[in-house]
Short mmCIF file of C-alpha atoms and ligand atoms in Angstrom, two decimals:
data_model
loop_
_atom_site.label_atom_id
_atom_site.label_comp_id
_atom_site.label_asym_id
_atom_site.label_seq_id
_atom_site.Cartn_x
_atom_site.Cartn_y
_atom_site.Cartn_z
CA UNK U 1 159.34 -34.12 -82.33
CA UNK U 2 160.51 -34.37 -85.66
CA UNK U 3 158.86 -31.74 -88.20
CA UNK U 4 156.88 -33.13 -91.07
CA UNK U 5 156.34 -30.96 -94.56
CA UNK U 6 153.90 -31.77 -96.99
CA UNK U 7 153.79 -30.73 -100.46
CA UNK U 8 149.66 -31.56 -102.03
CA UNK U 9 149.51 -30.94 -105.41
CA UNK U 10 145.98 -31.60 -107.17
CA UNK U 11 146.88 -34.11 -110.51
CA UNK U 12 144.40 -32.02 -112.94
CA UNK U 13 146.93 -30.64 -115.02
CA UNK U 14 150.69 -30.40 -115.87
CA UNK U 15 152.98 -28.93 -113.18
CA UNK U 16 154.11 -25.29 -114.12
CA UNK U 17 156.86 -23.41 -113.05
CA UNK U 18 154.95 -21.64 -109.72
CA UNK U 19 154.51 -25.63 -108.28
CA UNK U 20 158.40 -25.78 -109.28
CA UNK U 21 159.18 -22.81 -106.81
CA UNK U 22 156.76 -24.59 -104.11
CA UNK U 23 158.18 -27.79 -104.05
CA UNK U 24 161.31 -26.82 -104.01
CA UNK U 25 160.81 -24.11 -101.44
CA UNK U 26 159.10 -26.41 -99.21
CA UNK U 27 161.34 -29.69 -99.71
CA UNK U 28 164.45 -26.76 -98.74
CA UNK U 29 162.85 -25.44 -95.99
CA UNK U 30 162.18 -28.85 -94.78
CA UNK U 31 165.66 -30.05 -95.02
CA UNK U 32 166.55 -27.05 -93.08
CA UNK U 33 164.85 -28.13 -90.10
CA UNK U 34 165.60 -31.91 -90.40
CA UNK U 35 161.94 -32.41 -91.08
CA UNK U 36 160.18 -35.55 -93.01
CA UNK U 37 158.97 -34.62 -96.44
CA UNK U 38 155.84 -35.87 -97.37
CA UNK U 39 153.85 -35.76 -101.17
CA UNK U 40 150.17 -35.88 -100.83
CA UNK U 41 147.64 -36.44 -104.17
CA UNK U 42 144.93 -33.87 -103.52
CA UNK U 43 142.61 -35.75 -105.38
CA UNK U 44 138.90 -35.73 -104.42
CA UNK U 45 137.54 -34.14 -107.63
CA UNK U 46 137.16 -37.34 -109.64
CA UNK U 47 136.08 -35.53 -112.80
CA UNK U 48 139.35 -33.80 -113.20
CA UNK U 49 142.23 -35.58 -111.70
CA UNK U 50 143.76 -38.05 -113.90
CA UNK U 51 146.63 -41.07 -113.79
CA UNK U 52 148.85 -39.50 -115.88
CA UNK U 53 148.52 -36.27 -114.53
CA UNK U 54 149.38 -38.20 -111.14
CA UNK U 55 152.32 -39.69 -112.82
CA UNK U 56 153.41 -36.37 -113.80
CA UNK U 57 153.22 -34.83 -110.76
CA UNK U 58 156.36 -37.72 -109.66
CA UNK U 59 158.16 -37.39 -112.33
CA UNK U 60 158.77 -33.95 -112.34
CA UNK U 61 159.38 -33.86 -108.65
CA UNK U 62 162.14 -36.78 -108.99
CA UNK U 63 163.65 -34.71 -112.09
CA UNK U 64 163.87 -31.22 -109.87
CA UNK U 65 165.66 -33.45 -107.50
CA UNK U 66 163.13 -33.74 -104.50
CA UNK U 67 162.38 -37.06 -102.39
CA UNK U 68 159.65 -37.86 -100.30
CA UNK U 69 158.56 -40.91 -98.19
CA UNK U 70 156.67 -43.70 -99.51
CA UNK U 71 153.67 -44.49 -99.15
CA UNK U 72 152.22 -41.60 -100.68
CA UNK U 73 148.63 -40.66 -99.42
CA UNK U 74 146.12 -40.56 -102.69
CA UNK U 75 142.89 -38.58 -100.99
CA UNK U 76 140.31 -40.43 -103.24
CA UNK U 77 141.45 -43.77 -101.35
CA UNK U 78 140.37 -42.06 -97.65
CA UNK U 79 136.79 -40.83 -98.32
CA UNK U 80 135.56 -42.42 -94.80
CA UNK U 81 137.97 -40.41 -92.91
CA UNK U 82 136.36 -37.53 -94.42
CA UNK U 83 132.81 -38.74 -93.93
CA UNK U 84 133.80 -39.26 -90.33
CA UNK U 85 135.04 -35.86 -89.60
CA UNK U 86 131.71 -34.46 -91.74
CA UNK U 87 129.61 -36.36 -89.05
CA UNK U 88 131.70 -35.12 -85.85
CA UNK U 89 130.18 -31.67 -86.96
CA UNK U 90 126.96 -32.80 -88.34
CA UNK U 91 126.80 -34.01 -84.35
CA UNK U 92 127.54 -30.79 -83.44
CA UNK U 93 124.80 -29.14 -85.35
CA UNK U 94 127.07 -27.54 -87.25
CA UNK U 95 125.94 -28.24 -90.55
CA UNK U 96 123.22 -27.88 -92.93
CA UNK U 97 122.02 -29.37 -96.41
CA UNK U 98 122.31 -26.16 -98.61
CA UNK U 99 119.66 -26.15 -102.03
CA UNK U 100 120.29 -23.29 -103.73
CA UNK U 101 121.47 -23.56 -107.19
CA UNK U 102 124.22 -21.35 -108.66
CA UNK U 103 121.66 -19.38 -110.51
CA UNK U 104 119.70 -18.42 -107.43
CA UNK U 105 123.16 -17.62 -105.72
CA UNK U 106 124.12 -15.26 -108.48
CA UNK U 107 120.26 -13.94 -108.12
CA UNK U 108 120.03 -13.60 -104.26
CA UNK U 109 123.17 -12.12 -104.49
CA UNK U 110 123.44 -9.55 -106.98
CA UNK U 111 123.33 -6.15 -104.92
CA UNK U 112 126.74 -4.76 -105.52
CA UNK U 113 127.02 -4.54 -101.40
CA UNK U 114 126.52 -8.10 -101.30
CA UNK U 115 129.52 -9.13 -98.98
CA UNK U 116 131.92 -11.05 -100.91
CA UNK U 117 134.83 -13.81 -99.80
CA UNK U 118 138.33 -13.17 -99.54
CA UNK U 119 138.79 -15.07 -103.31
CA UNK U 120 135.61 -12.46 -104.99
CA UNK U 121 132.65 -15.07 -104.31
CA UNK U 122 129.56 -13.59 -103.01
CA UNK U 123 129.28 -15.71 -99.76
CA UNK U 124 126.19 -17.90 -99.57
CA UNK U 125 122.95 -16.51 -98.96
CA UNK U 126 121.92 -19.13 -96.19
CA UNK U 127 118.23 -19.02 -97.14
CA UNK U 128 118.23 -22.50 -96.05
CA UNK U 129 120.15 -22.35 -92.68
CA UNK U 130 116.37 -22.50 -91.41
CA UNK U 131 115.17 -25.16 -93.53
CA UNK U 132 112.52 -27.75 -90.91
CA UNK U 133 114.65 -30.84 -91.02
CA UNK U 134 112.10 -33.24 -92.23
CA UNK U 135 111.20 -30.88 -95.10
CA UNK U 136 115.77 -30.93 -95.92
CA UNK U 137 115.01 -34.43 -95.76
CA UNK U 138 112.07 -35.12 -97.78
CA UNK U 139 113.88 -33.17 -100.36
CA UNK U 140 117.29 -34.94 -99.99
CA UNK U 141 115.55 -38.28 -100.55
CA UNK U 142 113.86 -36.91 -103.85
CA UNK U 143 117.35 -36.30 -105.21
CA UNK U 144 117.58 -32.80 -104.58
CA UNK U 145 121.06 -31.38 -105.76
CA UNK U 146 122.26 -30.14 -102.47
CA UNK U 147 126.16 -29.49 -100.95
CA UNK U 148 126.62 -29.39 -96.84
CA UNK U 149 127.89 -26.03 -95.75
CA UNK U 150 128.92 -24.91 -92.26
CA UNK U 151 126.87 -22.56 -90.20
CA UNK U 152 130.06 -20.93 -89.84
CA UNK U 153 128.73 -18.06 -87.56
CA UNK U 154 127.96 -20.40 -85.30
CA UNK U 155 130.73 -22.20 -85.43
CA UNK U 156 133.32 -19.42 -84.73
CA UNK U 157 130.96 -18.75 -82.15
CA UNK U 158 131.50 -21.78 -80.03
CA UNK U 159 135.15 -21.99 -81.42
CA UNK U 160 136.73 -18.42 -80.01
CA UNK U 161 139.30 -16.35 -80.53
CA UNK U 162 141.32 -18.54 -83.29
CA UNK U 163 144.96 -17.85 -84.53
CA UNK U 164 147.72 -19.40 -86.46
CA UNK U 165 151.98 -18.81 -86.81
CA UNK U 166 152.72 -17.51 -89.71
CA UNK U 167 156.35 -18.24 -90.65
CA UNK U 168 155.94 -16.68 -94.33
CA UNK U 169 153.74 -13.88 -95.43
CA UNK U 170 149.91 -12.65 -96.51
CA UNK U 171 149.16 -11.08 -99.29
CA UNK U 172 149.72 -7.57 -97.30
CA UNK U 173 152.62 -8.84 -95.72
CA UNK U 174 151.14 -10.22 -92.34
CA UNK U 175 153.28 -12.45 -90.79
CA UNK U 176 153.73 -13.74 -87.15
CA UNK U 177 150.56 -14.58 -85.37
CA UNK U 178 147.26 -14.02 -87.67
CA UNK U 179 144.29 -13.31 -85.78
CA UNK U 180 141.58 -15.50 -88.01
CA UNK U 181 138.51 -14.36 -88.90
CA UNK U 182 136.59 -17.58 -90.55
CA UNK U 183 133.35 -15.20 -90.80
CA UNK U 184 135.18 -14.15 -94.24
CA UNK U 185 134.23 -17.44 -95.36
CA UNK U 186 131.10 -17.12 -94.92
CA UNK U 187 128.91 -20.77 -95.02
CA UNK U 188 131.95 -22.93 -96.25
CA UNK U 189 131.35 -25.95 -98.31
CA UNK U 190 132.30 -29.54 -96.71
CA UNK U 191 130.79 -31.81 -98.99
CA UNK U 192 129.12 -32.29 -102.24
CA UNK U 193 126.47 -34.39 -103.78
CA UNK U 194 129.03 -35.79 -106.15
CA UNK U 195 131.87 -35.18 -104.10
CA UNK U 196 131.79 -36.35 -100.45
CA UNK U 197 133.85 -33.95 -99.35
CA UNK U 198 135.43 -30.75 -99.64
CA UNK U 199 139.10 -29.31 -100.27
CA UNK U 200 138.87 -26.84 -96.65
CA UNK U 201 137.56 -30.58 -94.92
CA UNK U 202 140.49 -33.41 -96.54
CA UNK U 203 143.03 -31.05 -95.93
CA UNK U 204 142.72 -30.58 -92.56
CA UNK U 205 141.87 -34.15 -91.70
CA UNK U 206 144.84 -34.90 -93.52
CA UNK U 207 147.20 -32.65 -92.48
CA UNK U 208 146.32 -33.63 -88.68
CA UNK U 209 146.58 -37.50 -89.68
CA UNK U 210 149.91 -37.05 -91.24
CA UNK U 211 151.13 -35.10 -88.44
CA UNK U 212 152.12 -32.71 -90.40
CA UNK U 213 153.68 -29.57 -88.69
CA UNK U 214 154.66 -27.20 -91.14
CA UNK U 215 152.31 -26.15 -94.35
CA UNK U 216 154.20 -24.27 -96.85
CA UNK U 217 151.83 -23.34 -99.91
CA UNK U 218 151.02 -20.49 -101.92
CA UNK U 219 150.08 -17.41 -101.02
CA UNK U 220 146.31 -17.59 -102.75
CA UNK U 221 145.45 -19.61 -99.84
CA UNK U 222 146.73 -17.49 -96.57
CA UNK U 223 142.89 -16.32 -96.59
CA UNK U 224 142.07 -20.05 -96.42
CA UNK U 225 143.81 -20.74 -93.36
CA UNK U 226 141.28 -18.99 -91.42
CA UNK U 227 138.55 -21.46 -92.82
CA UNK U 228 141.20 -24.67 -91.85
CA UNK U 229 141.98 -23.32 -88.28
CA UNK U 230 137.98 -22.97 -87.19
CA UNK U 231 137.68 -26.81 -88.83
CA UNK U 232 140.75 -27.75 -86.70
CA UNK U 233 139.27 -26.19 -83.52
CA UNK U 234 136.03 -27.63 -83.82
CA UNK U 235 137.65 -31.57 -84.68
CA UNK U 236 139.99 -31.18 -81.88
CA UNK U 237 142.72 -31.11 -84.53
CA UNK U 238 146.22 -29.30 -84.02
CA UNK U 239 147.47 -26.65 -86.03
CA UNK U 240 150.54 -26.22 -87.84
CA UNK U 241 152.30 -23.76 -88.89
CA UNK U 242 152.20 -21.87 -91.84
CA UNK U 243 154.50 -20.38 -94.84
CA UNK U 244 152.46 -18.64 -97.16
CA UNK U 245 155.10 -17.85 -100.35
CA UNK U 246 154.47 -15.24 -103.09
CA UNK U 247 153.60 -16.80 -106.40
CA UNK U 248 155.58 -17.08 -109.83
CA UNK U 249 153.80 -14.85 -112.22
CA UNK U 250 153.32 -14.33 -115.90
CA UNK U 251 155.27 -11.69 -118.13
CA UNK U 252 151.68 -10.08 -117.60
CA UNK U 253 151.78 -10.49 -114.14
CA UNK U 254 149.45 -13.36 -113.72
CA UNK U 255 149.30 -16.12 -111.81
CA UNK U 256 150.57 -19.64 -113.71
CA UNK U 257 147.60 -21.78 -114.60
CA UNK U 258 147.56 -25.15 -115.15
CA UNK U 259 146.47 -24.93 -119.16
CA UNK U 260 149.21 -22.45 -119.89
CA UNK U 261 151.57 -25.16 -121.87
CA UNK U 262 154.55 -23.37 -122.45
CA UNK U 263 155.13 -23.22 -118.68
CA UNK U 264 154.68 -26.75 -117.72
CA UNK U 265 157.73 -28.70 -116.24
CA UNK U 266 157.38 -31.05 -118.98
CA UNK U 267 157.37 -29.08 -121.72
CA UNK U 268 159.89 -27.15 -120.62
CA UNK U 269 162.30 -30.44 -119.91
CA UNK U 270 161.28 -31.32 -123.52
CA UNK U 271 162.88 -28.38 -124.66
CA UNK U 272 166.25 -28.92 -122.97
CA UNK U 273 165.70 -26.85 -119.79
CA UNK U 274 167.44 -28.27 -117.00
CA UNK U 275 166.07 -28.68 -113.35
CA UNK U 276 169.38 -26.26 -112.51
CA UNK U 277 167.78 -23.99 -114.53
CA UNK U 278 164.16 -24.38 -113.20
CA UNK U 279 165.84 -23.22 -110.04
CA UNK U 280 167.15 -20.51 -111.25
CA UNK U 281 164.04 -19.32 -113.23
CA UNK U 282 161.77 -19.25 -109.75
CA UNK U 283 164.52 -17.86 -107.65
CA UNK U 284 164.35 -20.29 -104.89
CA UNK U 285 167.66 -19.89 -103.89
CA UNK U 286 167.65 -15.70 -103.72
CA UNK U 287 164.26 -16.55 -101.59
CA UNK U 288 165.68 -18.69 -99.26
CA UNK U 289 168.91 -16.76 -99.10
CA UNK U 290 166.53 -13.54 -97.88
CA UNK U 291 164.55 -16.07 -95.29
CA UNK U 292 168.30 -16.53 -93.28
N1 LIG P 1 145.87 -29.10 -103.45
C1 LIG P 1 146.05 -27.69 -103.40
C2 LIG P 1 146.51 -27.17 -104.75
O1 LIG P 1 146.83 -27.93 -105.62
C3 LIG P 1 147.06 -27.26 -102.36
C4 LIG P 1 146.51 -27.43 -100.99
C5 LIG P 1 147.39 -26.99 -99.84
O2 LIG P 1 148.62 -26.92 -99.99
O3 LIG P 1 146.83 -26.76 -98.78
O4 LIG P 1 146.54 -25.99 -104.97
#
């Protein structure tokens, strides 16, 4: 089987010099293993993503000299494959409508012990995990901001002992086969009122309908993974492999953000820098010289 890569940028800002070292790690990797290289618009968040940020995104991949196949998968355009997924676990029993508001979060939650996810969040308080049905209802039905969440306990429960290959490294250098722990998580989020789904939920209904084999992202997400492989488990879904890469950091030693302007591709073309030297800036070709 022939591999398939996917590179899934979100078009809410500018690409900076960290999505540079991505791309191009991923589109080099993929080349070395004769793979198909696929773009994907991660796009579900309506309020931020625009057009032209879309547009960017294929420019600046052209300029740094990366193809991918056409057509390109836009996620805002596949809603009801996420809505069908949502109701495979909703079937299961797996999720719940959750009410509380951020302020009662931060208030539930404020006990310094108060376990926290892998990104700093205090995970979700569940008050509502017991909510009678046909009260969640009533108060669906009066327009009751709500989001779905995952009874995740549950879920890892019925799931098992869940792992996935990891072909790059964690944030303390794990590599090889990760033992995943989705508990971390706590109740994940799989929809929203205004959004009808969630990032953890499109991108692993995507990945799986792409047939995409290899995922090669940043490393902020290797904690993630544990969250995607329980969602693949329980929708019958394979799992790829992963490459979790470090991330391009500031003179401070912070990760690139989208606002920061004097990092985007863009600007940086507009001042005469060339995609060579792009390249050279991220290092991709020391880092893929040290992955021989
Ligand atoms: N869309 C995500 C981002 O822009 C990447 C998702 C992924 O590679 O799994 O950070």
């Amino acid at each position: 089987m022939q591999p398939v890569f996917r590179f899934a940028p979100s078009p809410n800002g500018e690409l900076h010099l960290g999505h540079a070292f991505s791309a191009l790690l991923d589109f080099e990797l993929c080349r070395r293993a004769g793979g198909r290289f696929l773009v994907r618009i991660e796009d579900i968040d309506r309020s931020r993503c625009r057009p032209e940020y879309e547009a960017g995104i294929f420019r600046d991949l052209a300029w740094l000299g990366v193809s991918w196949e056409a057509p390109v998968r836009r996620q805002s355009e596949h809603f009801a494959d996420y809505a069908a997924a949502l109701g495979r676990l909703e079937a299961m029993g797996l999720v719940y409508p959750a009410f509380l508001s951020r302020g009662e979060v931060a208030a539930l939650t404020r006990d310094p012990a108060w376990p926290r996810d892998p990104d700093g969040a205090p995970l979700y308080p569940g008050q509502d995990r017991g909510l009678d049905p046909a009260e969640a209802a009533r108060r669906i039905d009066a327009g009751g901001a709500h989001a779905l969440r995952l009874r995740t306990a549950e879920a890892a429960a019925l799931a098992g002992s869940l792992s996935w290959r990891e072909e790059g490294a964690g944030p303390d250098g794990e590599t090889g086969t990760i033992l995943a722990d989705p508990n971390l998580w706590g109740d994940v989020i799989l929809a929203r009122k205004e959004t009808p789904t969630s990032y953890h939920l499109s991108v692993v209904v995507d990945d799986a309908l792409e047939g995409v084999t290899h995922v090669v992202r940043g490393r902020d997400l290797f904690h993630a993974t544990a969250a995607h492989v329980l969602l693949q488990r329980l929708l019958g879904l394979p799992t790829p492999a992963y490459h979790h890469h470090g991330l391009i950091t500031d003179d401070g030693g912070r990760k690139l953000a989208k606002s920061d302007r004097d990092t985007s591709l863009r600007s940086l073309r507009e001042a005469g820098v060339t995609a060579e030297d792009v390249r050279q800036m991220v290092g991709v070709d020391a880092a893929l010289a040290a992955m021989r």
